[in-house]
Tab-separated table of C-alpha atoms and ligand atoms in Angstrom:
chain	number	residue	atom	x	y	z
A	280	MET	CA	72.243	-2.530	-16.447
A	281	LYS	CA	74.691	-5.432	-16.695
A	282	PHE	CA	78.410	-4.889	-16.715
A	283	PHE	CA	80.534	-7.143	-18.893
A	284	VAL	CA	84.238	-6.981	-18.963
A	285	ASP	CA	85.849	-6.777	-22.396
A	286	THR	CA	89.089	-8.564	-21.893
A	287	ALA	CA	90.951	-11.862	-22.257
A	288	ASP	CA	93.311	-11.243	-19.286
A	289	LEU	CA	92.229	-13.918	-16.847
A	290	ASN	CA	93.854	-12.128	-13.966
A	291	GLU	CA	91.922	-9.034	-14.532
A	292	ILE	CA	88.696	-11.076	-14.899
A	293	LYS	CA	89.252	-12.901	-11.604
A	294	ASP	CA	90.103	-9.688	-9.809
A	295	LEU	CA	87.046	-7.832	-11.059
A	296	ALA	CA	84.745	-10.953	-10.706
A	297	ALA	CA	85.568	-10.784	-6.987
A	298	THR	CA	83.809	-7.345	-6.745
A	299	GLY	CA	80.583	-8.804	-7.737
A	300	MET	CA	80.093	-6.356	-10.598
A	301	VAL	CA	80.912	-8.659	-13.573
A	302	ASP	CA	77.817	-10.130	-15.240
A	303	GLY	CA	79.630	-11.459	-18.233
A	304	VAL	CA	82.740	-11.410	-20.493
A	305	THR	CA	83.388	-10.424	-24.027
A	306	THR	CA	86.366	-11.539	-25.931
A	307	ASN	CA	87.452	-10.934	-29.750
A	308	PRO	CA	90.155	-12.268	-31.751
A	309	SER	CA	92.541	-9.402	-31.094
A	310	LEU	CA	92.070	-9.687	-27.290
A	311	ALA	CA	92.444	-13.450	-27.719
A	312	ALA	CA	95.671	-13.068	-29.619
A	313	LYS	CA	97.060	-10.564	-26.928
A	314	SER	CA	96.343	-13.229	-24.136
A	315	GLY	CA	98.840	-15.607	-25.910
A	316	LYS	CA	96.832	-18.495	-24.737
A	317	LYS	CA	95.250	-21.262	-26.779
A	318	PHE	CA	91.742	-19.925	-27.583
A	319	LEU	CA	89.647	-22.948	-26.357
A	320	ASP	CA	91.463	-23.140	-23.143
A	321	LEU	CA	91.208	-19.333	-22.717
A	322	ILE	CA	87.501	-19.456	-22.977
A	323	ALA	CA	87.142	-22.616	-20.734
A	324	GLU	CA	89.088	-20.728	-18.088
A	325	ILE	CA	87.050	-17.630	-18.264
A	326	CYS	CA	83.779	-19.601	-18.156
A	327	ALA	CA	84.900	-21.214	-14.927
A	328	VAL	CA	85.582	-17.904	-13.317
A	329	VAL	CA	82.261	-15.941	-14.568
A	330	PRO	CA	79.050	-17.787	-14.710
A	331	GLY	CA	77.320	-15.168	-16.932
A	332	PRO	CA	77.562	-14.999	-20.789
A	333	VAL	CA	81.102	-15.384	-22.173
A	334	SER	CA	81.422	-14.242	-25.780
A	335	ALA	CA	83.541	-16.326	-27.982
A	336	GLU	CA	84.042	-15.114	-31.502
A	337	VAL	CA	83.902	-17.341	-34.582
A	338	THR	CA	86.793	-16.570	-37.168
A	339	ALA	CA	85.308	-18.010	-40.487
A	340	LEU	CA	83.738	-15.897	-42.867
A	341	ASP	CA	81.276	-18.287	-44.457
A	342	HIS	CA	78.082	-19.762	-42.833
A	343	ALA	CA	78.993	-23.460	-43.005
A	344	THR	CA	82.464	-22.995	-41.344
A	345	MET	CA	81.040	-20.444	-38.714
A	346	MET	CA	78.558	-23.389	-37.654
A	347	LYS	CA	81.361	-25.883	-37.453
A	348	GLU	CA	83.362	-23.452	-35.218
A	349	ALA	CA	80.266	-22.585	-33.100
A	350	ALA	CA	79.802	-26.270	-32.427
A	351	VAL	CA	83.151	-26.581	-30.950
A	352	LEU	CA	82.909	-23.418	-28.953
A	353	LYS	CA	79.476	-24.391	-27.624
A	354	LYS	CA	80.872	-27.533	-26.105
A	355	ILE	CA	83.210	-25.680	-23.859
A	356	ALA	CA	80.654	-24.633	-21.392
A	357	LYS	CA	76.990	-23.765	-21.098
A	358	ASN	CA	77.590	-19.982	-20.729
A	359	VAL	CA	79.439	-19.596	-23.971
A	360	THR	CA	77.839	-17.043	-26.205
A	361	ILE	CA	78.759	-17.305	-29.728
A	362	LYS	CA	79.945	-14.090	-31.372
A	363	VAL	CA	79.321	-13.611	-35.153
A	364	PRO	CA	80.028	-10.732	-37.327
A	365	LEU	CA	77.389	-8.469	-38.675
A	366	THR	CA	77.591	-9.902	-42.254
A	367	PRO	CA	74.942	-11.880	-44.323
A	368	ASP	CA	76.753	-15.170	-43.241
A	369	GLY	CA	77.002	-13.977	-39.715
A	370	LEU	CA	73.403	-13.294	-39.473
A	371	LYS	CA	72.477	-16.556	-41.150
A	372	THR	CA	74.556	-18.319	-38.660
A	373	CYS	CA	72.884	-16.142	-35.798
A	374	LYS	CA	69.466	-17.220	-37.019
A	375	ALA	CA	70.474	-20.918	-37.087
A	376	LEU	CA	72.090	-20.789	-33.614
A	377	SER	CA	69.373	-18.682	-32.030
A	378	SER	CA	66.703	-21.133	-33.392
A	379	GLU	CA	68.366	-24.087	-31.607
A	380	GLY	CA	68.497	-21.932	-28.332
A	381	THR	CA	72.170	-21.037	-28.487
A	382	MET	CA	73.045	-17.409	-27.220
A	383	VAL	CA	74.393	-15.239	-30.001
A	384	ASN	CA	76.245	-11.799	-29.840
A	385	VAL	CA	76.366	-9.957	-33.150
A	386	THR	CA	79.410	-7.880	-33.265
A	387	LEU	CA	80.708	-5.062	-35.385
A	388	CYS	CA	77.518	-3.103	-35.572
A	389	PHE	CA	77.760	0.316	-36.722
A	390	SER	CA	74.270	1.280	-37.855
A	391	ALA	CA	70.636	1.033	-36.577
A	392	ASN	CA	69.666	-0.887	-39.646
A	393	GLN	CA	72.221	-3.488	-38.920
A	394	ALA	CA	70.941	-3.681	-35.448
A	395	LEU	CA	67.511	-4.319	-36.728
A	396	LEU	CA	68.750	-7.193	-38.949
A	397	ALA	CA	70.401	-8.701	-35.933
A	398	ALA	CA	67.118	-8.551	-33.992
A	399	LYS	CA	65.234	-10.114	-36.665
A	400	ALA	CA	67.876	-12.832	-36.797
A	401	GLY	CA	67.120	-13.665	-33.160
A	402	ALA	CA	70.373	-12.443	-31.681
A	403	SER	CA	70.632	-12.436	-27.851
A	404	PHE	CA	72.918	-9.415	-28.018
A	405	ILE	CA	73.855	-6.633	-30.521
A	406	SER	CA	77.150	-5.091	-30.112
A	407	PRO	CA	77.377	-1.482	-31.358
A	408	PHE	CA	80.798	-0.056	-31.143
A	409	VAL	CA	80.527	3.384	-29.708
A	410	GLY	CA	84.123	4.272	-29.400
A	411	ARG	CA	85.156	3.409	-32.929
A	412	LEU	CA	82.205	5.725	-34.140
A	413	ASP	CA	83.523	8.517	-31.957
A	414	ASP	CA	86.951	7.971	-33.536
A	415	ILE	CA	85.678	8.766	-36.949
A	416	GLY	CA	83.834	11.939	-35.828
A	417	GLN	CA	80.288	10.436	-35.344
A	418	ASP	CA	78.594	10.176	-31.876
A	419	GLY	CA	78.495	6.548	-31.033
A	420	MET	CA	75.689	7.365	-28.501
A	421	ASP	CA	73.352	8.588	-31.087
A	422	LEU	CA	73.399	5.033	-32.442
A	423	ILE	CA	72.748	3.617	-29.032
A	424	ALA	CA	69.608	5.927	-28.642
A	425	ASP	CA	68.311	4.819	-32.213
A	426	ILE	CA	68.814	1.130	-31.411
A	427	CYS	CA	67.132	1.437	-28.019
A	428	GLN	CA	64.223	3.203	-29.683
A	429	ILE	CA	63.794	0.715	-32.489
A	430	TYR	CA	63.877	-2.244	-30.332
A	431	ASN	CA	61.377	-0.779	-27.899
A	432	ASN	CA	59.118	-0.055	-30.901
A	433	TYR	CA	58.907	-3.519	-31.686
A	434	ASP	CA	59.429	-5.172	-28.323
A	435	PHE	CA	62.602	-7.121	-29.612
A	436	LYS	CA	64.149	-9.287	-26.993
A	437	THR	CA	67.702	-8.588	-28.244
A	438	GLU	CA	69.782	-6.845	-25.613
A	439	VAL	CA	71.855	-3.735	-26.591
A	440	LEU	CA	75.366	-4.495	-25.430
A	441	VAL	CA	77.306	-1.320	-25.750
A	442	ALA	CA	80.774	-2.071	-26.980
A	443	SER	CA	83.917	-0.209	-27.597
A	444	ILE	CA	83.346	1.639	-24.340
A	445	ARG	CA	86.452	3.741	-23.722
A	446	HIS	CA	85.522	5.793	-20.572
A	447	PRO	CA	83.115	6.189	-17.700
A	448	VAL	CA	81.139	8.871	-19.549
A	449	HIS	CA	80.217	6.252	-22.111
A	450	VAL	CA	78.845	3.997	-19.360
A	451	LEU	CA	76.753	6.768	-17.777
A	452	GLN	CA	75.372	7.753	-21.278
A	453	ALA	CA	74.559	4.150	-22.161
A	454	ALA	CA	72.912	3.730	-18.793
A	455	LYS	CA	70.731	6.894	-19.153
A	456	LEU	CA	69.625	5.589	-22.674
A	457	GLY	CA	68.580	2.340	-21.065
A	458	ALA	CA	71.003	0.049	-22.667
A	459	HIS	CA	70.970	-3.540	-21.246
A	460	VAL	CA	74.693	-4.176	-21.085
A	461	GLY	CA	77.924	-2.279	-21.244
A	462	THR	CA	81.260	-4.122	-22.064
A	463	MET	CA	84.097	-2.150	-20.994
A	464	PRO	CA	87.829	-2.517	-20.505
A	465	PRO	CA	88.967	-3.299	-16.644
A	466	SER	CA	90.331	0.028	-16.279
A	467	THR	CA	86.904	1.555	-17.148
A	468	LEU	CA	85.149	-0.606	-14.734
A	469	ARG	CA	87.589	0.148	-11.961
A	470	ALA	CA	87.316	3.883	-12.529
A	471	LEU	CA	83.471	3.645	-11.922
A	472	PHE	CA	84.285	3.053	-8.284
A	473	ASN	CA	86.264	6.311	-7.922
A	474	HIS	CA	85.358	9.717	-6.839
A	475	PRO	CA	87.859	12.192	-5.022
A	476	LEU	CA	85.124	13.145	-2.560
A	477	THR	CA	84.887	9.601	-1.383
A	478	GLU	CA	88.526	9.209	-0.839
A	479	LYS	CA	88.629	12.684	0.910
A	480	GLY	CA	85.488	11.958	2.963
A	481	LEU	CA	86.823	8.578	4.092
A	482	LYS	CA	90.192	9.930	5.152
A	483	ALA	CA	88.479	12.629	7.300
A	484	PHE	CA	86.102	9.982	8.994
A	485	LEU	CA	88.950	7.697	9.737
A	486	ASP	CA	91.194	10.489	11.003
A	487	ASP	CA	88.440	11.391	13.478
A	488	TRP	CA	87.833	7.912	14.483
A	489	ALA	CA	91.486	7.304	15.169
A	490	LYS	CA	91.306	10.118	17.531
A	491	THR	CA	88.644	8.159	19.746
A	492	GLY	CA	91.251	5.368	20.315
A	493	GLN	CA	88.366	2.829	19.896
A	494	SER	CA	88.081	-0.187	17.628
A	495	ILE	CA	84.915	-2.090	16.555
A	496	ILE	CA	86.488	-5.458	16.789
B	76	G3P	O1	85.271	-6.211	-28.136
B	76	G3P	C1	84.755	-5.212	-29.083
B	76	G3P	C2	84.974	-3.869	-28.544
B	76	G3P	O2	84.604	-3.657	-27.302
B	76	G3P	C3	86.353	-3.315	-28.951
B	76	G3P	O3	86.667	-2.082	-28.329
B	76	G3P	O4	88.297	-0.132	-27.934
B	76	G3P	O5	88.952	-2.042	-29.543
B	76	G3P	O6	87.262	-0.409	-30.196
B	76	G3P	P1	87.792	-1.005	-28.977
């Protein structure tokens, strides 16, 4: 399973990239706005840190303008993935960009039929938002299970990129379902490393080691 980090905070991205666990980055207009940076500069900086796919979202609603925005974003770096919304114009843009070999991430997916449309449009990634479904009393992971099953049925190459992950249990559930990618906030990625028994065990080992008075180097 690939791990993407869902943030536009460059310091967080650099810090987590150094762990070797970051396979890509996703941003959205809200995260970009929060960064306070010029969007094109921000994407260039992220692409310089992470060689994997970096999602940069168009903000137009119509196909023609989406294509123009995508042309600007694509020029920033080879690993820019154009993020489009799951709308008729977004999928039209997805099909056009995918046909010319550009990676596309279709975002704001909330149903399996929407995911089916994105796969038919040649998307590299589909982003179902599990946390936002949980927020309204639906089980976001049911959607991931449905999409994985449908994509397997037809051998679609579109990767299931589980988005709106809020906590480590979402990561675990997505991994058990075989989702290709999870994009998560930095805090969730950091939480995956932690277990109280690891900390407790390490302390006990090192306390015993200290008693020997030895050192390895
Ligand atoms: O980037 C899209 C998605 O991951 C946003 O998550 O927590 O705002 O629903 P959230």
